Amino acid sequence: MELEKEREPREREPRKRTHAIAFDKFNITMERISENTPFPSFSKPWVAGCFSLDGDRKYLEGPQFLKFCHIPPTPAVKYDLNKQAALIRNLYNDANEEESRRQTSELLHLLFWARKHKERFKRWRPHFVFYRGLMTKLLGTPYENQDGWKIAAMMRTKTIYLRELDTPESAASRQKFNSKPFLRKTAEWGRSFEYFLLSDEPDSKPDPNDVKKEECNIVFRTKLGSHDLLYAAEVDGIMLKDGIEGNPKKQPELIQSSELVEIKTTRQFPSSEMPFKFRRFNLRKWWCQCFTAGISQVVVGFRDDDGMVEEVKSYPVDQLPKMGADWSSTVCFNFLDQFLSEIKRIIADDVTSVFILEFRPQKHLLQGVIQISVTVEKDSDKYLPSII
């Protein structure tokens, strides 16, 4: 038998590996954004649809639980927010709140809406799907020095789904909040205030004693830079503009031409001027929440430490950045635009992996840059419900 000829040594070709396997762990480093950077293109959010959730968080198609806002004719009021506290405390107990948070994190109801409207969804085919709460948190990243975030990014058929994940810090923060009775009471007061302004029908008056755990979510479409976005946001209420006839609960197409309203409560200012911390933190978060949902005004109830609201004021959302301090709407949106581009870049066409992105200000907020750690996992099925 003929012996095999000795093979001449040759240079080994590099082993081809998928993007996910090649980069199990790495960092994204983003440069600080100048306030002089032009605001990125952002189209006005368009109402793509809506769904409601009942007291058991059961999905209901359409704006069944849409509320209508009635601003008092004069700023001076006398609302006792304590009257509904016990009812609200039972409706929004710890177990219910935890389940609500979990379902939102898992995109459960938004994915259910997408499946019910799959032909429309396929026709639009957004680049990203998520909830507004996560969008608000990401927008605030350039100015965050305490609370970080952790998200899972997964691609399915050219759409990237972003899901917020829990962190030890966020769990500790909730535990700390729940352990402080006064903080819990302020949250209850915030919900109580809504019942003084909201009614079930356009022509009915608010009934503060009619406490129900219902919510209406609106699904928005918009475009930020080159990114087509689809996200859902719970809305407090709407106001019909002059000349609009009909009921948006029966004619959902009227929601787009109605005025969406955000309702807030805050402690009375010790003087006539807004405190610096309020202008720096509260106004930034309020603006991010409202602007991303096309909300034109935020209605604020000013309360004392006994839960009595004695003044109601309305602020145009487009004025909040001018009233704010030490933050720029331009920086917020340019960061989000660049961050979404980074997510597209690292995921490429990988539809089998999940990319865990984490921002920890204490660790990654370096001078002049924002650093985000990325961990790649192969099993992404556990992060998205099988509903999609």
Short mmCIF file of C-alpha atoms in Angstrom, two decimals:
data_model
loop_
_atom_site.label_atom_id
_atom_site.label_comp_id
_atom_site.label_asym_id
_atom_site.label_seq_id
_atom_site.Cartn_x
_atom_site.Cartn_y
_atom_site.Cartn_z
CA MET A 1 0.00 0.00 0.00
CA GLU A 2 1.34 3.38 -1.01
CA LEU A 3 2.26 5.61 1.86
CA GLU A 4 0.49 8.98 2.09
CA LYS A 5 2.76 11.80 1.09
CA GLU A 6 3.72 14.15 3.82
CA ARG A 7 1.66 17.33 3.59
CA GLU A 8 3.48 20.60 3.53
CA PRO A 9 2.61 22.88 6.41
CA ARG A 10 0.36 25.78 5.56
CA GLU A 11 -0.91 28.77 7.40
CA ARG A 12 -4.14 27.98 9.24
CA GLU A 13 -7.12 30.00 8.06
CA PRO A 14 -8.88 31.92 10.79
CA ARG A 15 -11.91 30.14 12.08
CA LYS A 16 -15.11 31.84 11.04
CA ARG A 17 -17.35 32.58 13.98
CA THR A 18 -20.71 34.21 14.31
CA HIS A 19 -20.86 37.76 15.61
CA ALA A 20 -22.42 36.66 18.90
CA ILE A 21 -19.86 33.93 19.65
CA ALA A 22 -16.94 36.19 18.75
CA PHE A 23 -18.04 38.85 21.20
CA ASP A 24 -19.46 37.26 24.35
CA LYS A 25 -18.63 40.34 26.41
CA PHE A 26 -17.60 43.81 25.34
CA ASN A 27 -18.28 47.49 25.98
CA ILE A 28 -19.91 50.26 23.98
CA THR A 29 -18.26 53.62 24.52
CA MET A 30 -20.23 56.70 23.48
CA GLU A 31 -18.84 60.20 23.42
CA ARG A 32 -20.52 62.97 25.36
CA ILE A 33 -22.94 64.98 23.20
CA SER A 34 -22.71 68.75 22.96
CA GLU A 35 -25.80 70.85 23.59
CA ASN A 36 -24.94 72.62 20.34
CA THR A 37 -25.57 69.43 18.37
CA PRO A 38 -28.68 69.85 16.16
CA PHE A 39 -31.81 68.09 17.34
CA PRO A 40 -32.19 64.82 15.37
CA SER A 41 -35.15 64.35 13.08
CA PHE A 42 -38.13 63.07 15.04
CA SER A 43 -41.58 62.79 13.52
CA LYS A 44 -44.65 63.53 15.61
CA PRO A 45 -45.86 60.26 17.19
CA TRP A 46 -48.76 58.81 15.23
CA VAL A 47 -51.51 56.81 16.92
CA ALA A 48 -51.23 53.30 15.47
CA GLY A 49 -53.81 51.70 17.75
CA CYS A 50 -54.84 51.26 21.35
CA PHE A 51 -55.77 48.65 23.93
CA SER A 52 -57.15 48.65 27.46
CA LEU A 53 -56.43 46.62 30.60
CA ASP A 54 -59.08 45.88 33.20
CA GLY A 55 -58.59 45.51 36.95
CA ASP A 56 -57.14 42.01 36.46
CA ARG A 57 -54.88 43.31 33.66
CA LYS A 58 -56.87 41.42 31.08
CA TYR A 59 -56.29 42.67 27.54
CA LEU A 60 -59.23 44.41 25.85
CA GLU A 61 -59.01 45.66 22.29
CA GLY A 62 -59.60 49.37 21.79
CA PRO A 63 -59.90 52.45 24.06
CA GLN A 64 -62.55 50.98 26.35
CA PHE A 65 -61.02 52.60 29.45
CA LEU A 66 -59.96 55.88 27.88
CA LYS A 67 -60.51 58.81 30.29
CA PHE A 68 -61.42 62.42 29.61
CA CYS A 69 -59.66 65.27 31.41
CA HIS A 70 -61.54 68.23 32.89
CA ILE A 71 -59.27 71.02 34.10
CA PRO A 72 -60.94 73.10 36.85
CA PRO A 73 -62.03 76.59 35.70
CA THR A 74 -59.83 78.31 38.30
CA PRO A 75 -56.43 77.30 39.70
CA ALA A 76 -57.67 77.49 43.30
CA VAL A 77 -59.20 74.15 44.42
CA LYS A 78 -59.67 72.12 47.57
CA TYR A 79 -59.04 68.42 46.87
CA ASP A 80 -58.51 66.04 49.77
CA LEU A 81 -56.44 63.22 48.32
CA ASN A 82 -56.76 61.06 51.44
CA LYS A 83 -60.36 60.03 50.84
CA GLN A 84 -59.48 57.45 48.18
CA ALA A 85 -56.21 56.32 49.79
CA ALA A 86 -57.58 53.12 51.34
CA LEU A 87 -59.30 52.05 48.11
CA ILE A 88 -56.22 52.76 46.05
CA ARG A 89 -54.02 50.93 48.54
CA ASN A 90 -56.10 47.77 48.06
CA LEU A 91 -56.16 48.08 44.28
CA TYR A 92 -52.45 48.74 43.93
CA ASN A 93 -50.92 46.40 46.49
CA ASP A 94 -47.38 45.09 46.23
CA ALA A 95 -48.35 41.85 44.48
CA ASN A 96 -50.43 43.66 41.86
CA GLU A 97 -47.71 46.21 41.26
CA GLU A 98 -45.08 43.49 40.84
CA GLU A 99 -47.24 41.60 38.34
CA SER A 100 -47.94 44.78 36.42
CA ARG A 101 -44.24 45.57 36.25
CA ARG A 102 -43.43 42.04 35.07
CA GLN A 103 -46.00 42.08 32.29
CA THR A 104 -44.82 45.45 31.03
CA SER A 105 -41.20 44.30 31.15
CA GLU A 106 -42.05 41.24 29.08
CA LEU A 107 -43.87 43.42 26.50
CA LEU A 108 -46.77 41.02 26.99
CA HIS A 109 -49.73 43.22 26.04
CA LEU A 110 -47.90 45.16 23.34
CA LEU A 111 -46.89 41.88 21.68
CA PHE A 112 -50.47 40.67 21.95
CA TRP A 113 -51.61 43.84 20.18
CA ALA A 114 -49.00 43.29 17.46
CA ARG A 115 -50.20 39.73 16.92
CA LYS A 116 -53.83 40.84 16.65
CA HIS A 117 -52.76 43.37 14.02
CA LYS A 118 -50.02 41.29 12.43
CA GLU A 119 -50.78 42.28 8.83
CA ARG A 120 -50.52 45.96 9.71
CA PHE A 121 -47.43 45.23 11.82
CA LYS A 122 -45.74 43.38 8.95
CA ARG A 123 -46.55 46.20 6.58
CA TRP A 124 -44.96 48.76 8.92
CA ARG A 125 -42.14 46.45 10.12
CA PRO A 126 -40.61 48.76 12.76
CA HIS A 127 -36.93 48.57 13.58
CA PHE A 128 -37.59 48.71 17.34
CA VAL A 129 -40.47 47.72 19.65
CA PHE A 130 -40.59 48.68 23.35
CA TYR A 131 -42.57 50.56 26.02
CA ARG A 132 -42.39 54.30 26.57
CA GLY A 133 -41.13 53.83 30.13
CA LEU A 134 -37.91 52.33 28.81
CA MET A 135 -37.62 55.06 26.20
CA THR A 136 -37.89 57.71 28.94
CA LYS A 137 -35.18 55.98 30.96
CA LEU A 138 -32.83 55.78 27.98
CA LEU A 139 -33.38 59.45 27.11
CA GLY A 140 -32.23 60.47 30.58
CA THR A 141 -29.00 58.45 30.47
CA PRO A 142 -26.63 61.36 29.67
CA TYR A 143 -27.69 63.05 32.93
CA GLU A 144 -28.08 60.00 35.16
CA ASN A 145 -25.58 59.65 38.01
CA GLN A 146 -27.44 57.27 40.34
CA ASP A 147 -29.93 54.89 38.72
CA GLY A 148 -28.69 52.63 35.97
CA TRP A 149 -30.59 50.29 33.69
CA LYS A 150 -30.36 46.86 32.12
CA ILE A 151 -32.14 45.82 28.94
CA ALA A 152 -32.38 42.82 26.65
CA ALA A 153 -32.26 43.41 22.90
CA MET A 154 -33.46 40.64 20.57
CA MET A 155 -34.06 40.56 16.83
CA ARG A 156 -36.95 38.72 15.21
CA THR A 157 -37.58 39.10 11.47
CA LYS A 158 -35.73 42.42 11.16
CA THR A 159 -37.41 43.92 14.24
CA ILE A 160 -35.46 44.46 17.48
CA TYR A 161 -37.43 44.09 20.71
CA LEU A 162 -36.14 45.95 23.75
CA ARG A 163 -37.12 44.68 27.17
CA GLU A 164 -36.18 46.28 30.49
CA LEU A 165 -34.65 43.87 32.99
CA ASP A 166 -34.47 44.08 36.76
CA THR A 167 -31.21 44.91 38.51
CA PRO A 168 -30.19 44.50 42.17
CA GLU A 169 -30.23 48.31 42.44
CA SER A 170 -33.74 48.69 41.04
CA ALA A 171 -35.06 45.91 43.29
CA ALA A 172 -33.40 47.57 46.30
CA SER A 173 -34.88 50.92 45.30
CA ARG A 174 -38.41 49.47 45.19
CA GLN A 175 -37.88 47.79 48.54
CA LYS A 176 -36.67 51.07 50.03
CA PHE A 177 -39.67 52.90 48.59
CA ASN A 178 -42.13 50.33 49.94
CA SER A 179 -40.54 50.50 53.40
CA LYS A 180 -41.24 54.23 53.71
CA PRO A 181 -44.94 54.89 54.50
CA PHE A 182 -44.84 58.55 53.48
CA LEU A 183 -43.39 57.75 50.05
CA ARG A 184 -46.09 55.15 49.48
CA LYS A 185 -48.68 57.70 50.56
CA THR A 186 -47.41 60.25 48.03
CA ALA A 187 -47.83 57.65 45.28
CA GLU A 188 -51.40 57.03 46.44
CA TRP A 189 -52.04 60.78 46.43
CA GLY A 190 -50.82 60.94 42.85
CA ARG A 191 -53.35 58.36 41.76
CA SER A 192 -56.07 60.00 43.87
CA PHE A 193 -55.57 63.32 42.12
CA GLU A 194 -56.36 61.78 38.73
CA TYR A 195 -59.88 60.87 39.88
CA PHE A 196 -60.63 64.54 40.55
CA LEU A 197 -59.91 65.41 36.89
CA LEU A 198 -60.88 62.34 34.85
CA SER A 199 -64.28 61.03 33.75
CA ASP A 200 -65.38 57.98 31.78
CA GLU A 201 -67.21 59.97 29.10
CA PRO A 202 -66.60 63.35 27.42
CA ASP A 203 -69.79 64.91 28.77
CA SER A 204 -69.72 63.42 32.29
CA LYS A 205 -68.10 64.96 35.36
CA PRO A 206 -65.25 63.38 37.31
CA ASP A 207 -66.30 61.29 40.30
CA PRO A 208 -63.44 61.11 42.85
CA ASN A 209 -65.21 58.28 44.66
CA ASP A 210 -65.39 56.03 41.58
CA VAL A 211 -62.00 54.38 42.09
CA LYS A 212 -61.23 51.68 39.53
CA LYS A 213 -58.01 50.06 38.40
CA GLU A 214 -58.27 50.47 34.66
CA GLU A 215 -55.92 51.80 32.05
CA CYS A 216 -55.78 52.67 28.39
CA ASN A 217 -52.59 52.23 26.38
CA ILE A 218 -51.94 53.92 23.07
CA VAL A 219 -49.59 52.38 20.52
CA PHE A 220 -47.46 54.97 18.73
CA ARG A 221 -45.46 54.94 15.52
CA THR A 222 -42.69 57.43 14.90
CA LYS A 223 -39.30 57.83 13.27
CA LEU A 224 -36.16 58.98 15.08
CA GLY A 225 -33.34 59.59 12.63
CA SER A 226 -33.19 56.40 10.55
CA HIS A 227 -35.05 54.30 13.14
CA ASP A 228 -38.70 53.33 12.78
CA LEU A 229 -40.14 52.95 16.29
CA LEU A 230 -43.27 51.32 17.68
CA TYR A 231 -44.04 51.67 21.39
CA ALA A 232 -46.95 51.69 23.81
CA ALA A 233 -47.69 54.19 26.56
CA GLU A 234 -50.35 54.33 29.23
CA VAL A 235 -52.16 57.65 28.90
CA ASP A 236 -53.86 59.50 31.74
CA GLY A 237 -56.54 61.22 29.67
CA ILE A 238 -57.47 63.27 26.64
CA MET A 239 -59.33 66.48 25.92
CA LEU A 240 -61.40 67.02 22.80
CA LYS A 241 -60.33 69.97 20.70
CA ASP A 242 -62.86 72.55 19.58
CA GLY A 243 -64.80 71.41 16.56
CA ILE A 244 -64.33 67.69 17.20
CA GLU A 245 -67.65 65.88 17.39
CA GLY A 246 -68.01 62.29 18.49
CA ASN A 247 -66.61 60.03 21.18
CA PRO A 248 -63.06 58.67 20.74
CA LYS A 249 -64.05 55.60 22.76
CA LYS A 250 -66.45 54.72 19.94
CA GLN A 251 -64.40 56.29 17.17
CA PRO A 252 -60.73 55.57 18.00
CA GLU A 253 -59.55 57.49 14.94
CA LEU A 254 -60.49 60.69 16.82
CA ILE A 255 -57.70 60.09 19.35
CA GLN A 256 -55.10 61.31 16.86
CA SER A 257 -56.79 64.72 16.59
CA SER A 258 -57.51 64.99 20.34
CA GLU A 259 -55.23 66.51 22.97
CA LEU A 260 -53.44 64.01 25.19
CA VAL A 261 -52.85 65.08 28.79
CA GLU A 262 -50.38 63.98 31.48
CA ILE A 263 -51.45 64.45 35.12
CA LYS A 264 -48.91 64.95 37.93
CA THR A 265 -48.83 65.95 41.57
CA THR A 266 -45.99 67.57 43.45
CA ARG A 267 -45.35 69.25 46.77
CA GLN A 268 -46.07 72.95 46.91
CA PHE A 269 -43.01 75.06 46.20
CA PRO A 270 -41.75 76.94 49.26
CA SER A 271 -41.64 80.09 47.12
CA SER A 272 -43.15 81.13 43.84
CA GLU A 273 -40.13 79.82 41.93
CA MET A 274 -39.46 76.19 41.03
CA PRO A 275 -36.56 74.71 43.03
CA PHE A 276 -33.40 73.89 41.06
CA LYS A 277 -33.68 70.13 41.73
CA PHE A 278 -37.25 70.14 40.47
CA ARG A 279 -36.23 71.94 37.27
CA ARG A 280 -33.30 69.57 36.83
CA PHE A 281 -34.89 66.18 37.51
CA ASN A 282 -38.69 66.41 37.46
CA LEU A 283 -39.07 68.60 34.41
CA ARG A 284 -36.64 66.47 32.40
CA LYS A 285 -38.54 63.28 33.16
CA TRP A 286 -41.91 64.93 32.56
CA TRP A 287 -40.77 66.29 29.22
CA CYS A 288 -39.39 62.93 28.08
CA GLN A 289 -42.64 61.19 29.04
CA CYS A 290 -44.85 63.73 27.32
CA PHE A 291 -42.86 64.56 24.20
CA THR A 292 -42.49 60.91 23.19
CA ALA A 293 -46.28 60.47 23.31
CA GLY A 294 -47.19 63.70 21.55
CA ILE A 295 -48.69 65.09 24.78
CA SER A 296 -49.15 68.85 24.61
CA GLN A 297 -49.69 69.76 28.25
CA VAL A 298 -49.03 68.45 31.73
CA VAL A 299 -51.58 69.25 34.46
CA VAL A 300 -50.04 69.57 37.92
CA GLY A 301 -51.76 69.47 41.30
CA PHE A 302 -49.76 71.21 44.04
CA ARG A 303 -50.32 69.56 47.42
CA ASP A 304 -49.21 70.06 50.99
CA ASP A 305 -47.79 67.38 53.29
CA ASP A 306 -51.28 66.45 54.44
CA GLY A 307 -52.46 65.48 50.97
CA MET A 308 -54.51 68.60 50.23
CA VAL A 309 -54.32 70.05 46.70
CA GLU A 310 -55.03 73.76 46.71
CA GLU A 311 -53.78 74.74 43.25
CA VAL A 312 -53.93 73.19 39.77
CA LYS A 313 -51.75 74.55 36.98
CA SER A 314 -51.21 73.48 33.38
CA TYR A 315 -47.83 73.70 31.64
CA PRO A 316 -47.26 73.47 27.86
CA VAL A 317 -44.89 70.59 27.22
CA ASP A 318 -42.89 72.54 24.64
CA GLN A 319 -42.01 75.06 27.37
CA LEU A 320 -40.56 72.50 29.81
CA PRO A 321 -37.02 72.44 28.29
CA LYS A 322 -36.89 76.24 28.61
CA MET A 323 -38.01 76.00 32.25
CA GLY A 324 -35.57 73.17 33.00
CA ALA A 325 -32.08 73.43 34.45
CA ASP A 326 -28.86 71.55 33.67
CA TRP A 327 -30.31 69.36 30.91
CA SER A 328 -30.88 69.60 27.18
CA SER A 329 -33.59 67.92 25.12
CA THR A 330 -31.12 67.89 22.22
CA VAL A 331 -28.62 65.83 24.20
CA CYS A 332 -31.31 63.37 25.32
CA PHE A 333 -32.57 62.63 21.82
CA ASN A 334 -29.17 62.56 20.14
CA PHE A 335 -28.04 60.01 22.72
CA LEU A 336 -31.08 57.80 22.00
CA ASP A 337 -30.56 58.11 18.25
CA GLN A 338 -26.89 57.09 18.55
CA PHE A 339 -27.62 54.34 21.05
CA LEU A 340 -30.22 52.70 18.79
CA SER A 341 -27.68 52.84 15.95
CA GLU A 342 -25.19 51.02 18.18
CA ILE A 343 -27.75 48.32 18.95
CA LYS A 344 -28.36 47.81 15.24
CA ARG A 345 -24.63 47.60 14.64
CA ILE A 346 -23.84 44.98 17.27
CA ILE A 347 -26.87 42.79 16.54
CA ALA A 348 -26.37 42.95 12.77
CA ASP A 349 -28.41 39.99 11.46
CA ASP A 350 -28.13 37.77 14.56
CA VAL A 351 -31.64 36.41 15.22
CA THR A 352 -30.62 33.69 17.68
CA SER A 353 -28.91 35.66 20.45
CA VAL A 354 -30.01 38.09 23.12
CA PHE A 355 -27.83 41.10 23.85
CA ILE A 356 -27.88 42.23 27.48
CA LEU A 357 -26.92 45.89 27.71
CA GLU A 358 -26.25 47.46 31.09
CA PHE A 359 -25.50 51.01 32.17
CA ARG A 360 -24.22 51.58 35.69
CA PRO A 361 -23.41 55.24 36.33
CA GLN A 362 -21.20 54.51 39.34
CA LYS A 363 -19.05 52.21 37.21
CA HIS A 364 -19.29 53.44 33.65
CA LEU A 365 -19.82 57.19 33.83
CA LEU A 366 -16.28 58.20 32.91
CA GLN A 367 -15.08 61.67 32.15
CA GLY A 368 -16.33 62.65 28.72
CA VAL A 369 -17.82 59.26 27.76
CA ILE A 370 -20.72 56.94 28.55
CA GLN A 371 -19.82 53.27 28.76
CA ILE A 372 -22.36 50.46 28.36
CA SER A 373 -21.45 46.82 28.94
CA VAL A 374 -22.80 44.14 26.62
CA THR A 375 -23.15 40.41 27.31
CA VAL A 376 -24.31 38.05 24.55
CA GLU A 377 -26.42 34.99 25.34
CA LYS A 378 -27.50 32.36 22.85
CA ASP A 379 -30.86 31.47 24.39
CA SER A 380 -33.14 34.41 23.67
CA ASP A 381 -36.41 32.49 23.93
CA LYS A 382 -36.59 33.01 27.69
CA TYR A 383 -36.67 36.79 27.25
CA LEU A 384 -39.62 37.05 24.88
CA PRO A 385 -43.02 35.39 25.33
CA SER A 386 -43.92 32.79 22.71
CA ILE A 387 -46.77 35.11 21.72
CA ILE A 388 -44.65 36.48 18.85
#
